[in-house]
């Protein structure tokens, strides 16, 4: 199933498979269930025709992969990027299944994407692309079937277009068909910050275990989008010292720490490049930021940033994965041998899907919660999941990543045994 064009280590699908296999083996998962859970249950490829602003017709390739709906409707983001591949969608869809199971919310996993460069498309082109993609998928989607959310290159506006297109097809407003919507359209208070907040809660738990004080604890973050910038802001406000920041154009390291509010004003207010931030710091590549002196490194951009090639340069004591799949399977061993405490992606960045679940619940209830209520419930879910993963790791003598997979696979397998196979 994996593409032969991509080097093996960098194929995210093979990375996802390797972790699944190791955890399933340790768990003693029966052969039939192993094969059932290894593959997605559905996948679709779409060729999406769009009239461009210059009058030309362009055809974009898009995907939606539904990995599992065993524990509930499938949940997963939509990614717009030139690098989207079917293998990537398969990996991300299966990670959603495991992530929802780790935090014990009643969803399965899915993922979708379109091969495009959203930065080069006009708002009108993006809207038409999103609406046509949604219309083509209309029968697959739904609050009880498959519920998209934003991912790299998509956001609240994209979700508003998905929701409106779906609503036009079913003939009624259906806010619960997507999450990560604007609050004016049934979005949840606290959703925008949720993944970054979940990352911070994971870091709080990890430093408590390692006896590192929060105040002055040095943090390097790669990625300054939804996850990275909000994790940086919340952690800065909580007393962490953010010494490294990076986006696609490069990184900045400042051992004195950044004033994150000033960086956000610079990048989001003034729309200036992060690496030109005038507050000082040494310039480097985006990837190098993860390998600087610090207590916590947070990859919060894309996959395959910590690999067999560079893992030995890792200096942090804690690796908290805001992004999906930032560490390759081969790098895991090196990181583990260094004694790094890893909070794996399917736990560390699960705050987003957890508040997406709260959004879906609120939409279906038609009753909305205060932001403090959302944050308190998120804290409960993340703390419980963290404690369960660490307990599982200790009990089964495995690292946190394999423990998280084992916990998740066990939950999905138990649900599957109870449901039985319909045929
Ligand atoms: P985003 O598009 O808001 O931000 C992405 C950031 O990464 C930007 O700062 C961008 O400049 C940087 N980036 C992009 N390509 C890069 C590259 N090649 N090298 C270095 N930096 C690069 O995306 P996001 O929503 O913050 O998602 C980031 C990661 O977190 C993804 O792996 C995503 O799947 C994962 N994630 C996001 C959420 C969420 O709620 N948004 C939830 C769970 C996981």
Coordinates of N, CA and C and ligand atoms in Angstrom, one line a residue, residues 79 83 92 96 99 111 150-154 191-192 194-195 222-228 246-249 268 286-287 299-303 305 322-325 349-350 352-353, ligand 1:
X79 N -6.9 18.8 5.1 CA -5.6 19.5 4.9 C -5.5 20.0 3.5
X83 N 1.8 19.0 -0.6 CA 2.4 17.7 -0.2 C 1.4 16.6 0.2
X92 N -2.8 9.6 8.7 CA -3.5 10.6 9.6 C -4.9 10.1 10.0
X96 N -6.1 9.4 13.9 CA -7.3 9.9 14.5 C -8.1 8.9 15.2
X99 N -6.1 8.4 18.4 CA -6.2 9.6 19.2 C -7.5 9.7 20.0
X111 N -9.6 11.3 7.7 CA -8.8 12.5 7.3 C -9.0 12.7 5.8
X150 N -10.7 21.6 10.9 CA -9.5 22.2 10.2 C -8.2 21.4 10.4
X151 N -7.3 21.5 9.5 CA -6.0 21.0 9.7 C -5.0 22.0 9.0
X152 N -3.8 21.6 8.6 CA -2.9 22.5 8.0 C -3.5 23.1 6.7
X153 N -3.5 24.4 6.6 CA -3.9 25.1 5.4 C -5.4 25.3 5.3
X154 N -6.2 24.9 6.4 CA -7.6 25.2 6.4 C -7.9 25.8 7.8
X191 N -12.2 26.4 21.3 CA -11.7 25.4 20.3 C -10.4 25.9 19.7
X192 N -10.3 27.2 19.4 CA -9.1 27.7 18.7 C -7.9 27.5 19.5
X194 N -7.6 25.1 21.8 CA -7.7 23.7 22.4 C -6.4 22.9 22.2
X195 N -5.9 22.8 21.0 CA -4.8 21.9 20.8 C -3.5 22.5 21.5
X222 N 8.5 24.4 17.1 CA 8.6 24.5 15.6 C 7.2 24.6 15.1
X223 N 6.9 25.6 14.3 CA 5.5 25.8 13.8 C 4.9 27.0 14.6
X224 N 4.3 28.0 13.9 CA 3.7 29.1 14.6 C 2.3 29.4 14.0
X225 N 1.6 28.3 13.7 CA 0.3 28.4 13.3 C -0.7 28.2 14.4
X226 N -1.8 27.5 14.2 CA -2.8 27.3 15.2 C -2.2 26.7 16.5
X227 N -1.5 25.5 16.3 CA -1.0 24.8 17.5 C 0.2 25.5 18.1
X228 N 1.2 25.8 17.3 CA 2.4 26.4 17.8 C 2.2 27.7 18.4
X246 N 9.8 28.8 15.3 CA 10.1 28.6 13.9 C 8.8 28.5 13.1
X247 N 8.8 29.0 11.8 CA 7.7 28.6 10.9 C 8.4 28.1 9.6
X248 N 7.6 28.0 8.6 CA 8.1 27.4 7.3 C 9.4 28.1 6.8
X249 N 9.5 29.4 7.1 CA 10.6 30.2 6.6 C 11.9 30.1 7.4
X268 N 1.1 38.1 13.3 CA -0.3 38.1 12.9 C -0.9 39.5 12.8
X286 N 14.3 26.0 10.1 CA 13.1 25.7 10.9 C 13.3 24.4 11.7
X287 N 14.0 23.4 11.1 CA 14.2 22.1 11.7 C 15.2 22.3 12.9
X299 N 7.6 20.0 18.4 CA 7.3 20.1 17.0 C 5.8 20.3 16.8
X300 N 5.5 21.4 16.1 CA 4.0 21.7 15.9 C 3.8 22.2 14.5
X301 N 4.5 21.5 13.5 CA 4.3 22.0 12.1 C 3.9 20.8 11.2
X302 N 4.9 20.0 10.8 CA 4.6 18.9 9.9 C 5.3 17.6 10.3
X303 N 5.1 16.6 9.5 CA 5.7 15.2 9.8 C 7.2 15.2 9.6
X305 N 10.1 15.4 11.2 CA 11.1 16.5 11.5 C 12.3 15.9 12.3
X322 N 3.2 18.3 19.3 CA 2.0 19.0 18.9 C 1.6 18.7 17.5
X323 N 2.5 18.4 16.6 CA 2.2 18.0 15.2 C 1.9 16.5 15.2
X324 N 1.3 16.0 14.1 CA 1.1 14.6 13.9 C 2.3 14.0 13.2
X325 N 2.8 13.0 13.7 CA 3.9 12.2 13.1 C 5.2 13.0 12.9
X349 N -1.4 16.1 21.2 CA -2.2 17.1 20.4 C -3.7 16.7 20.4
X350 N -4.1 15.8 21.3 CA -5.6 15.4 21.4 C -6.5 16.5 21.9
X352 N -7.3 19.2 20.6 CA -8.1 19.8 19.6 C -9.3 18.9 19.3
X353 N -9.1 17.6 19.2 CA -10.3 16.7 18.9 C -11.2 16.6 20.1
Ligands
LIG1 P1 -1.2 25.7 10.6 O1 -1.3 25.6 9.1 O2 -2.0 26.6 11.4 O3 0.4 26.0 11.0 C1 1.4 25.2 10.5 C2 2.8 25.9 10.9 O4 3.8 25.1 10.5 C3 3.0 27.3 10.3 O5 3.7 28.1 11.2 C4 3.9 26.9 9.1 O6 4.7 28.0 8.7 C5 4.7 25.8 9.6 N1 5.2 24.9 8.6 C6 4.5 24.5 7.5 N2 5.3 23.7 6.7 C7 6.5 23.7 7.3 C8 7.8 23.1 7.0 N3 7.9 22.4 5.9 N4 8.8 23.3 7.9 C9 8.6 24.0 9.0 N5 7.5 24.6 9.3 C10 6.4 24.4 8.5 O7 -1.4 24.2 11.1 P2 -1.8 23.7 12.6 O8 -3.2 23.5 12.6 O9 -1.1 24.5 13.6 O10 -1.2 22.2 12.6 C11 0.2 21.9 12.8 C12 0.3 20.4 13.1 O11 -0.5 20.1 14.2 C13 -0.1 19.5 12.0 O12 0.7 18.3 12.1 C14 -1.5 19.1 12.3 O13 -1.9 17.9 11.8 C15 -1.4 19.0 13.8 N6 -2.6 19.2 14.6 C16 -3.4 20.3 14.5 C17 -4.5 20.4 15.3 C18 -5.4 21.6 15.2 O14 -6.3 21.7 16.0 N7 -5.1 22.6 14.4 C19 -4.9 19.3 16.1 C20 -4.1 18.2 16.2 C21 -2.9 18.1 15.4

